[in-house]
Short mmCIF file of C-alpha atoms in Angstrom, two decimals:
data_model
loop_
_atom_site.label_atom_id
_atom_site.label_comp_id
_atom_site.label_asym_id
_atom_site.label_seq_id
_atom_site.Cartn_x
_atom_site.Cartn_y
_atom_site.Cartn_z
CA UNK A 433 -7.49 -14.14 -8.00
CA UNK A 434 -9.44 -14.31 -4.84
CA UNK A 435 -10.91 -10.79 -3.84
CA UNK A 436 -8.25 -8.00 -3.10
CA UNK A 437 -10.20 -6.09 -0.46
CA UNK A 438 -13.21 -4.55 0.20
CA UNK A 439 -14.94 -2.13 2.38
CA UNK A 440 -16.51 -4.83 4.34
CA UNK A 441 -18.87 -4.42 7.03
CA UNK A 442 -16.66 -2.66 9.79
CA UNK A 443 -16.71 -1.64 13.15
CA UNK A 444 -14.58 0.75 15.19
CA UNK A 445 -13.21 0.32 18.21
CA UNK A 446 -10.94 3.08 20.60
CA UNK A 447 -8.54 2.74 23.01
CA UNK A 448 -8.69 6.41 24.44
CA UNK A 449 -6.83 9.55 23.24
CA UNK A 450 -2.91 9.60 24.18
CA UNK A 451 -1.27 12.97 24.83
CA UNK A 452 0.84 14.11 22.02
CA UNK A 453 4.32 14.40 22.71
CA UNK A 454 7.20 15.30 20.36
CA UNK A 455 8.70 12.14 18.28
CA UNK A 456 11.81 10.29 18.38
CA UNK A 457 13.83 9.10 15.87
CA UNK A 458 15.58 6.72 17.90
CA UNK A 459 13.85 4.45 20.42
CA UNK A 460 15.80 2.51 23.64
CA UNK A 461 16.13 -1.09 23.96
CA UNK A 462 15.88 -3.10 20.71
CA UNK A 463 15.84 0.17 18.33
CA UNK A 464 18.60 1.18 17.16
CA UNK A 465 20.78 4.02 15.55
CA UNK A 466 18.57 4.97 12.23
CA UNK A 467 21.65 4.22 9.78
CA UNK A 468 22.03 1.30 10.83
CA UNK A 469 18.00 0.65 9.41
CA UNK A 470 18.58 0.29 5.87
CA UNK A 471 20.80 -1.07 3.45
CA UNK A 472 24.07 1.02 2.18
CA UNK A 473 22.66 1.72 -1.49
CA UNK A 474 20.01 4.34 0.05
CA UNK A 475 22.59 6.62 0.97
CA UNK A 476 23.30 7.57 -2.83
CA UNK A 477 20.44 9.81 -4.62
CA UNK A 478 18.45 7.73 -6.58
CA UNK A 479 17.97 9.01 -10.30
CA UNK A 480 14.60 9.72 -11.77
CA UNK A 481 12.78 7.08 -14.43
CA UNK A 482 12.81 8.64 -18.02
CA UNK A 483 13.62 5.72 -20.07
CA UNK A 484 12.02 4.33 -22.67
CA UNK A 485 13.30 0.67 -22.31
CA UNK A 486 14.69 -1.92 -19.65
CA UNK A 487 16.32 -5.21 -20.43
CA UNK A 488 14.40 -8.17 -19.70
CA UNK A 489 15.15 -10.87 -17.41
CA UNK A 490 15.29 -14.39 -17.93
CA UNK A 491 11.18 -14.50 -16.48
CA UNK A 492 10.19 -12.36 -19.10
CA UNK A 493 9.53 -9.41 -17.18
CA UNK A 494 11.38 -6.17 -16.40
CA UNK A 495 14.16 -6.43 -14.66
CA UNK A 496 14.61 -5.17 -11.17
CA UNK A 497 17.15 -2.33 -10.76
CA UNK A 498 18.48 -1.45 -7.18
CA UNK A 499 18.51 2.61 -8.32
CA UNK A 500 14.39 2.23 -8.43
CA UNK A 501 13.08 3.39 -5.60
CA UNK A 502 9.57 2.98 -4.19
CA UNK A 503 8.98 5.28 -1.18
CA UNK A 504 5.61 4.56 0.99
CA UNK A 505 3.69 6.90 3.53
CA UNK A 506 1.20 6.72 5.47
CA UNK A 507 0.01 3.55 8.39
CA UNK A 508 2.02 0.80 9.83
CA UNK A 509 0.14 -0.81 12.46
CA UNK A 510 -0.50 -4.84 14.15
CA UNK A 511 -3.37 -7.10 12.88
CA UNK A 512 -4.78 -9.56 15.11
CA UNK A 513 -5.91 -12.07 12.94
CA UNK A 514 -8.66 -14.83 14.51
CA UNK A 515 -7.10 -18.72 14.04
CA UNK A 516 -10.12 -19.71 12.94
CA UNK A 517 -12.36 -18.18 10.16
CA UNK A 518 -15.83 -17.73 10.09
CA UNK A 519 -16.19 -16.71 13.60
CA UNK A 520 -17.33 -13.32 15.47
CA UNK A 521 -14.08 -11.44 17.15
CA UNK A 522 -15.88 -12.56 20.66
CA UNK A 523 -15.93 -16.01 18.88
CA UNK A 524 -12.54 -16.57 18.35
CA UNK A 525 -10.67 -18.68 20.56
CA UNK A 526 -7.29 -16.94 19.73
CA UNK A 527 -5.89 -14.72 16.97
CA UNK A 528 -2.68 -14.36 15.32
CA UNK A 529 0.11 -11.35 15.62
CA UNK A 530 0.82 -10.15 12.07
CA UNK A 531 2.54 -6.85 10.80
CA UNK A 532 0.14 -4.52 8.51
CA UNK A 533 -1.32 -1.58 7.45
CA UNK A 534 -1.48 -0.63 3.75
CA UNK A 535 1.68 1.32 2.63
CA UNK A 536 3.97 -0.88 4.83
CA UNK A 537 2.18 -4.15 3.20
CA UNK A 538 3.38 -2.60 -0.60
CA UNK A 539 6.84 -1.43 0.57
CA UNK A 540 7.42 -5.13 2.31
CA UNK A 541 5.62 -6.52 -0.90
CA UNK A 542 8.05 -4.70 -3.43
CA UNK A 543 11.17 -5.61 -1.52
CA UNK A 544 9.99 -9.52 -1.61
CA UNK A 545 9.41 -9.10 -5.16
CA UNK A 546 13.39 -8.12 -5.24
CA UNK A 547 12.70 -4.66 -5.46
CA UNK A 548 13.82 -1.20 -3.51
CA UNK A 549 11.19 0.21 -0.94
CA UNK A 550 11.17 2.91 1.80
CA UNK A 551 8.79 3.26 4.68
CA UNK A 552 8.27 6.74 6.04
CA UNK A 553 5.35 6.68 8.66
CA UNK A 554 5.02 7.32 12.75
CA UNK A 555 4.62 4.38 15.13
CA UNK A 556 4.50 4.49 18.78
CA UNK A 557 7.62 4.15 21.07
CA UNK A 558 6.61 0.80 22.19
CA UNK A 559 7.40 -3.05 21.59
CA UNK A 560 4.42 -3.12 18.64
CA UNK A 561 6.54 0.04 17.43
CA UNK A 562 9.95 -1.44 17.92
CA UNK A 563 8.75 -4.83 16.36
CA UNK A 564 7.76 -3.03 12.86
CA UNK A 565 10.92 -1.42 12.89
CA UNK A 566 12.31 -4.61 12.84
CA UNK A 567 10.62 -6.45 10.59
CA UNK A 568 11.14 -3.82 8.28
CA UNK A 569 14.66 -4.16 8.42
CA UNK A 570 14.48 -7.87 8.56
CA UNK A 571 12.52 -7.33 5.02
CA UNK A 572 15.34 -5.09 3.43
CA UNK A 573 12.70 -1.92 3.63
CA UNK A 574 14.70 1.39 4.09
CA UNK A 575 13.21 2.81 7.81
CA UNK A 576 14.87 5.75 7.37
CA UNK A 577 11.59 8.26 7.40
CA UNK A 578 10.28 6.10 9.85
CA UNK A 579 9.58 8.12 13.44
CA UNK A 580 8.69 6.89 16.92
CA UNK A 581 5.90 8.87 19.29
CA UNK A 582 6.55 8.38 22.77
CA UNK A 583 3.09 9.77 23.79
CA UNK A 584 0.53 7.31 21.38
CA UNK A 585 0.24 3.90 20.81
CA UNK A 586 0.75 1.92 17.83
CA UNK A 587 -2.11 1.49 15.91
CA UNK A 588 -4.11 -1.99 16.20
CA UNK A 589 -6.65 -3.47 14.18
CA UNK A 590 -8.86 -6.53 14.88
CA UNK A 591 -9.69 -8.60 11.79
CA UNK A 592 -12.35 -10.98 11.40
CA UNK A 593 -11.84 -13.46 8.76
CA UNK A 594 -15.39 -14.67 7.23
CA UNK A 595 -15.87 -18.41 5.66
CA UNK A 596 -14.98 -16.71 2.56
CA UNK A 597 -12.34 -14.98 3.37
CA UNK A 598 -13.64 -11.51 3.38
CA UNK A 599 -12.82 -9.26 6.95
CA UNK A 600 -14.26 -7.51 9.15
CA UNK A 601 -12.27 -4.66 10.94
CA UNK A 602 -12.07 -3.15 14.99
CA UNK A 603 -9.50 -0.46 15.20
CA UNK A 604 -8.05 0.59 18.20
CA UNK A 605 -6.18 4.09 16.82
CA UNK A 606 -7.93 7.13 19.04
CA UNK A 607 -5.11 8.84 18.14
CA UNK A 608 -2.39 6.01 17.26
CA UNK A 609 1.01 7.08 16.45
CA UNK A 610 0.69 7.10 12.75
CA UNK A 611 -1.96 10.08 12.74
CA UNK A 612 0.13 12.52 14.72
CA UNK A 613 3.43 12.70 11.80
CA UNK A 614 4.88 16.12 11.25
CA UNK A 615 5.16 17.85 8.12
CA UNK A 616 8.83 18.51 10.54
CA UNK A 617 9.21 15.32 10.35
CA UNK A 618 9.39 13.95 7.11
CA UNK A 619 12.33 13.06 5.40
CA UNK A 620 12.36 14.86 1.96
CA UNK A 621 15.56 14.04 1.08
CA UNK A 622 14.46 10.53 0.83
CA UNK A 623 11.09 11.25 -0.96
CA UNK A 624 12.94 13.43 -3.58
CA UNK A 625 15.32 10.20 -3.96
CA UNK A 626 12.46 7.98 -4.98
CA UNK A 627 11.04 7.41 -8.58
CA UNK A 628 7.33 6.68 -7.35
CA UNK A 629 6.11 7.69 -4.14
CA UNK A 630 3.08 5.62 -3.03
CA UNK A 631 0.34 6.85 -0.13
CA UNK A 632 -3.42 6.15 0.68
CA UNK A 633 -5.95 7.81 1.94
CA UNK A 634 -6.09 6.99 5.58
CA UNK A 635 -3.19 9.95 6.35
CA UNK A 636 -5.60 12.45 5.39
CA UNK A 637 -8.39 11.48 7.64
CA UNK A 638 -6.63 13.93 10.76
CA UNK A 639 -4.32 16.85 11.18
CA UNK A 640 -1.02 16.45 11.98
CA UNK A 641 -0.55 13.74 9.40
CA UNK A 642 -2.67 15.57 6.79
CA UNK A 643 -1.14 18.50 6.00
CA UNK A 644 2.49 16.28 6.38
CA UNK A 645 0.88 13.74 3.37
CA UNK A 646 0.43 16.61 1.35
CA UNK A 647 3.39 18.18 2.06
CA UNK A 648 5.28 15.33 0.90
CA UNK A 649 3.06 14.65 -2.36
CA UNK A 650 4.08 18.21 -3.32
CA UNK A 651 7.81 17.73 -2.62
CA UNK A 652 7.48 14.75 -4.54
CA UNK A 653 5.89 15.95 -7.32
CA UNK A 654 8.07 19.07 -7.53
CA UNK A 655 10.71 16.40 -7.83
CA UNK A 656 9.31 14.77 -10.78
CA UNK A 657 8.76 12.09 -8.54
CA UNK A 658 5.48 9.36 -10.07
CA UNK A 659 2.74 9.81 -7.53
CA UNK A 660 0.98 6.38 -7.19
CA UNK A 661 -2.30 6.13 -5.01
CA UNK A 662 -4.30 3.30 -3.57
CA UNK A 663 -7.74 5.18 -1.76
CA UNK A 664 -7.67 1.86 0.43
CA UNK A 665 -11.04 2.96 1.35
CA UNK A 666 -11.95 2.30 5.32
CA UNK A 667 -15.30 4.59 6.20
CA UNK A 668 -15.10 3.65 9.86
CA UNK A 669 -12.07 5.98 10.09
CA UNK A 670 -13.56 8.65 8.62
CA UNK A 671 -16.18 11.16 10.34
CA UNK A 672 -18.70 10.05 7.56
CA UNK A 673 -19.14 8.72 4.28
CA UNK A 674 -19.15 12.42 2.49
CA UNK A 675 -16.05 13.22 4.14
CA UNK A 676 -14.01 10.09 3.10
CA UNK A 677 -15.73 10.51 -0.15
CA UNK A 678 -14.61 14.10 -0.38
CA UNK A 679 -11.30 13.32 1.39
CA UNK A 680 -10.11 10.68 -1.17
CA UNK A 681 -11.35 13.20 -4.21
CA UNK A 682 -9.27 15.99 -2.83
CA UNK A 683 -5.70 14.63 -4.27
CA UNK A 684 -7.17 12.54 -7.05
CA UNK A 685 -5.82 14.78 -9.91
CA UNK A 686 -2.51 14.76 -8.28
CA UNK A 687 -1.66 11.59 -8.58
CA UNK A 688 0.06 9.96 -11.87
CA UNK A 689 -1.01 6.09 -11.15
CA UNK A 690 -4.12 5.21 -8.99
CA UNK A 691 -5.49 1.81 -8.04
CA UNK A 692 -9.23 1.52 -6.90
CA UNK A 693 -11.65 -1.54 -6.62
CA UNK A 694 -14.92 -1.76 -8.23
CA UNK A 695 -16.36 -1.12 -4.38
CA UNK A 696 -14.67 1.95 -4.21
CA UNK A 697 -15.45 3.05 -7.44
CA UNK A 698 -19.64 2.34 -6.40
CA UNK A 699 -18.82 4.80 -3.72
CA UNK A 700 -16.78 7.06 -5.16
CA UNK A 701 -19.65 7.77 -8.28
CA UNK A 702 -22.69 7.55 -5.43
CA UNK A 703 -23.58 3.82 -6.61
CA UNK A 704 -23.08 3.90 -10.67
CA UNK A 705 -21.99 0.93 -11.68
CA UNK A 706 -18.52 0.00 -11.39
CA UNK A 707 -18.29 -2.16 -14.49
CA UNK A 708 -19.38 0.33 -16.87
CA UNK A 709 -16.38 1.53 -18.73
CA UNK A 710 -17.99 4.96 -19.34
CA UNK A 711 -18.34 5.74 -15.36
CA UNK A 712 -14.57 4.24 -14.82
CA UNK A 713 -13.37 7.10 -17.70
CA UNK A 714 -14.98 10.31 -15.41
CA UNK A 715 -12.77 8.69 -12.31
CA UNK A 716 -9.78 9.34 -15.01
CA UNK A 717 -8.35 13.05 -14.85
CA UNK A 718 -6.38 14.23 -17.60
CA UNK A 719 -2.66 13.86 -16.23
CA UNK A 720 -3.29 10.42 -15.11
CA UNK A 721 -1.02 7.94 -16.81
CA UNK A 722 -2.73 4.76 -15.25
CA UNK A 723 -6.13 3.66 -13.69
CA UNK A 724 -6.14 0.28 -12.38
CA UNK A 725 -9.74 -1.71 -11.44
CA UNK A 726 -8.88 -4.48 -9.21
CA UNK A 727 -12.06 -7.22 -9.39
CA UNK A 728 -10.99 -9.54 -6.29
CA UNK A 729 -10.96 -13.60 -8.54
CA UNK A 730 -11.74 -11.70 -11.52
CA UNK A 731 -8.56 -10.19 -12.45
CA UNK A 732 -8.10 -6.08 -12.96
CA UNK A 733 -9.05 -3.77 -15.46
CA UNK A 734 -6.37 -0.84 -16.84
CA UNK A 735 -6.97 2.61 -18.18
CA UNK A 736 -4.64 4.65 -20.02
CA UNK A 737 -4.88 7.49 -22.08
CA UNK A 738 -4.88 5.17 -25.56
CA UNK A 739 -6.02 2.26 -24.34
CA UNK A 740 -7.91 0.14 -22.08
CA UNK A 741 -8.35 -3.92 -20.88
CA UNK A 742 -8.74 -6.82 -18.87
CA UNK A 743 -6.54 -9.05 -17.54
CA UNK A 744 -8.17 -12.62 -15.64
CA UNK A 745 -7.09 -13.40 -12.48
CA UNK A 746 -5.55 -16.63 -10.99
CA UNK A 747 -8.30 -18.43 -8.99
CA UNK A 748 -7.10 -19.80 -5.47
CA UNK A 749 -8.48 -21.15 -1.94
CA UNK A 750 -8.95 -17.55 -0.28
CA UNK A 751 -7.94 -17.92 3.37
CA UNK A 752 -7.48 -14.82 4.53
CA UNK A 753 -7.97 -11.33 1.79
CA UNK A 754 -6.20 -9.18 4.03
CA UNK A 755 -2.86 -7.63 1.79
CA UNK A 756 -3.81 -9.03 -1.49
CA UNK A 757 -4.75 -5.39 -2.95
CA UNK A 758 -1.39 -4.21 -2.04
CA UNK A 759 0.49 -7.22 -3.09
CA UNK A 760 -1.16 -6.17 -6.43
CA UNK A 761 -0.02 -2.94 -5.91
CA UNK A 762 3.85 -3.80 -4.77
CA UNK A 763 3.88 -6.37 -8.14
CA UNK A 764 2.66 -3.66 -10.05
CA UNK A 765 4.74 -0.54 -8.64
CA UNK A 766 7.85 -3.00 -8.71
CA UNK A 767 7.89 -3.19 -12.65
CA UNK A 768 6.69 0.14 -13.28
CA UNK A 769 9.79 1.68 -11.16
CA UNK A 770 12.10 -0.07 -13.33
CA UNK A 771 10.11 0.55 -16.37
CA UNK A 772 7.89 3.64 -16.60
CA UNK A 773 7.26 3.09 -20.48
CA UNK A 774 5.03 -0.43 -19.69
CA UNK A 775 1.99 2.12 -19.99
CA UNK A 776 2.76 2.95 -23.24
CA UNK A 777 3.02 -0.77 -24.64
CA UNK A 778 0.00 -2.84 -24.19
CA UNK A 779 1.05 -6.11 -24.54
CA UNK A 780 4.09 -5.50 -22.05
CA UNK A 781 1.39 -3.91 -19.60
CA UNK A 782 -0.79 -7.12 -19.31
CA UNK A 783 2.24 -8.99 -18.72
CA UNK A 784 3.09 -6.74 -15.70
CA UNK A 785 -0.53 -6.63 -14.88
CA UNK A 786 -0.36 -10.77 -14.94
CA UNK A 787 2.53 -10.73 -12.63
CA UNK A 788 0.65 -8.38 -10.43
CA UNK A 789 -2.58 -10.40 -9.98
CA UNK A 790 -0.82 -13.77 -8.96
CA UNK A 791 1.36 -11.45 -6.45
CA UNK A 792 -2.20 -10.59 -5.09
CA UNK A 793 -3.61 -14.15 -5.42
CA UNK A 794 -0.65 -15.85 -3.74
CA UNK A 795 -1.28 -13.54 -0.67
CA UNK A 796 -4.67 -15.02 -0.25
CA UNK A 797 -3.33 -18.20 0.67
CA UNK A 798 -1.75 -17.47 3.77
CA UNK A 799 -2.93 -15.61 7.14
CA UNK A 800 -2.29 -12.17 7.78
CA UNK A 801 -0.68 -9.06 5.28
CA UNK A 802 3.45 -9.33 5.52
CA UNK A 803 3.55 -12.42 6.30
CA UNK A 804 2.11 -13.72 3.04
CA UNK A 805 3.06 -11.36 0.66
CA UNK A 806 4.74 -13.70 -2.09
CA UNK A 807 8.89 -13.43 -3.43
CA UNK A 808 9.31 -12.77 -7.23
CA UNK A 809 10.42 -16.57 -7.42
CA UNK A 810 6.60 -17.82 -6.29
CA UNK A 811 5.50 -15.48 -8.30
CA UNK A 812 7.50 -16.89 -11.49
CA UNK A 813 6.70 -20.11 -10.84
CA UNK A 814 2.73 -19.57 -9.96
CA UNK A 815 2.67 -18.22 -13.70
CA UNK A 816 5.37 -20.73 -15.21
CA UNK A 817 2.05 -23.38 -13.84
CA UNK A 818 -0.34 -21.29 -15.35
CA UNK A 819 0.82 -21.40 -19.00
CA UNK A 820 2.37 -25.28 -18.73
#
C-alpha cells in the first residue's frame, strides 16, 4: 500500500483571527432543517457491541450491521489540491476543490464501506460550510452534531502533492470554525448512541474545542462507548513540537483502539526506532485493546494484549497520499463496530486488517481525501485480484 501519511515537511499559513460569535445549528440558503441531515435509523438508540460473534458475509468478512455506529469529532475542512504533482503551491497552475480533514475522511470512508457514521464537528456559516454539510448527507453520514459558526471561516488547507505522492501542507485556520466547538454544543445523545467514537488530536490543540473533545471522550466512555484514536500528527498546528508531543500523550491511556504511523511513533519516543517491537510495546497502556502501526506500501503492524503481527500491503501507483491513513482507519473501524471480538481471533484480525490496507491503498489512486475513499465492492474485488 502506498504510504498512508506522514508528517511531511509543512508550512502554515493564516488568514487572520475571526470574532467568535455564538453557533448555529441551522444555516440559510442551501442548509437545511438538521432532521432532515441524516437517515431515519439514527433516531433509534443504537445498542452497545458485546458480542462475541457476527455472521459472515458472502466476502468473507464481517458483516455490516446498520445498529453499529461510528461517531467522529473533531475537523472538517476544504483541500486545495494542485492538478499537477511535483510542483511548489506558487508552481501550480491550478488546484482542485476536495472535501477533507481527518475525522470527516473516516466517517465518509465507513459509510462507503456500507457502514453507519456520524460527524459531529463546527464549520463556518459559509458556502465551504454549507458544501460539507452536503456532501455529508450526499454520503449517508449522520450531520446531526454537526454546528455552523457565523463568526469564523471554514478551515482550508493547501496541499502540495510531491512526484511521489507525499504532501506538503498551508493551512489557513487562525481560528477556523472547527476550533471554536462548545462543550454546549455537543450532541451527547448521539455520542452515547455510538459503539466506537473516533477523534484525533488536532481538537486539542485550542480551547473551546479542547475541553469539548474531552468532554465528549468522557461521556463516551462513561457510556461504554470504544474510544478509537488516530494522533494524525500535524506539528505546524501546534505551538511546538513538546506541546503536540505532550498534547497527543495526554488522552493516550484513554483510548481503547489507537492507530499511529511509524513517523509518529519516531516522535512520539524522541527518535527510537519505530520498527523495534520493544519501543512499539511502551506506546501500549494497559487497557488498550488494539495498537495499529501503519507502514505507508508496507502494510501495518497490530498489537494486542496476546498477540502481535504483520500484515503486507497492496502496492499501487501513489497519486495523491492524502486520506489513505483514514481510509485504513474507516476499513478498520467498519468491521470492528460490527465485530468487537476480531481482536481476540488472530486469523480473523489479519483478514480485517487486509481489508483495511487495500481501503487505504485504493485511496492513493485518486486526487484528494473523500473523493477517493473506496466502496466495500472495490474493496472486495481489489482483494478477490489479489488472491486469483
Amino acid at each position: 500500500m502506498a504510504a498512508l501519511y506522514s508528517p511531511s515537511s509543512c508550512f502554515c499559513g493564516s488568514l487572520g483571527s475571526y470574532p467568535v460569535h455564538k453557533s448555529v445549528k441551522l444555516g440559510h440558503g442551501k442548509v437545511r432543517d438538521s432532521r432532515f441531515y441524516f437517515p431515519h435509523r439514527f433516531q433509534c438508540a443504537t445498542p452497545k457491541l458485546h458480542v462475541q460473534a457476527k455472521a459472515l458475509s458472502v466476502d468473507g468478512l464481517p458483516e455490516i450491521m446498520d445498529s453499529s455506529l461510528v461517531v467522529c469529532f473533531g475537523e472538517m475542512l476544504i483541500d486545495f489540491v494542485p492538478t499537477i504533482s511535483g510542483l511548489s503551491l506558487a508552481e501550480a497552475p491550478a488546484f482542485k476543490k476536495a472535501p477533507g480533514g481527518a475525522p470527516a475522511n473516516v466517517a465518509v470512508g465507513i459509510a462507503r464501506l456500507g457502514g453507519s457514521s456520524a460527524f459531529i464537528g463546527k464549520v463556518g456559516e459559509d458556502e465551504f460550510g454549507y458544501m460539507l454539510a452536503d456532501i455529508l448527507k450526499e454520503n449517508n453520514v449522520n450531520n446531526e452534531g454537526m454546528r455552523f459558526d457565523p463568526g469564523a471561516r471554514t478551515a482550508l488547507a493547501f496541499v502540495t502533492l510531491r512526484s511521489d505522492g507525499e504532501r506538503e501542507f498551508m493551512f489557513y485556520r487562525n481560528p477556523s470554525a472547527d476550533m471554536l466547538l462548545q462543550e454546549n454544543e455537543l450532541d451527547f445523545d448521539l455520542i452515547t448512541k455510538a459503539t466506537i467514537f473516533h477523534y484525533g488530536s488536532i481538537s486539542l490543540i485550542t480551547e473551546p474545542c479542547k475541553s469539548a473533545h474531552i468532554a465528549a471522550a468522557k461521556v463516551a466512555k462513561d457510556a461504554g462507548v470504544v474510544l478509537s484514536y488516530d494522533p494524525n500528527l500535524r506539528l505546524p498546528l501546534w505551538p511546538s513540537a513538546e506541546s503536540a508531543r505532550k498534547g497527543i500523550l495526554s488522552i493516550w491511556d484513554t483510548a481503547d483502539i489507537i492507530k499511529v504511523s511509524e513517523e509518529e511513533i519516531s516522535f512520539l519516543t524522541q527518535g527510537e526506532d519505530p520498527y523495534d517491537d520493544a519501543v512499539v510495546r511502551k506506546l501500549f497502556h494497559p487497557n488498550l485493546k488494539l495498537l495499529l502501526v501503519t507502514e505507508g506500501a508496507d502494510g501495518c503492524r497490530y498489537y494486542t494484549q496476546e498477540f502481535s503481527g504483520k500484515v503486507k500491503g497492496l502496492k499501487v501507483e501513489a497519486v495523491d497520499t492524502t486520506g489513505a491513513g483514514d481510509a485504513f482507519v474507516a476499513g478498520t473501524l467498519s468491521q470492528l463496530a460490527s465485530d468487537l471480538s476480531l481482536i481476540q481471533d488472530e486469523d480473523r484480525l489479519r483478514n480485517a486488517l487486509k481489508f483495511s490496507n487495500v481501503c487505504g491503498a485504493l485511496t492513493v489512486t485518486e486526487r484528494g481525501a473523500i473523493p477517493a475513499l473506496p466502496t466495500r465492492e472495490a474493496v472486495v474485488n481489489a482483494l478477490l485480484k489479489t488472491v486469483a
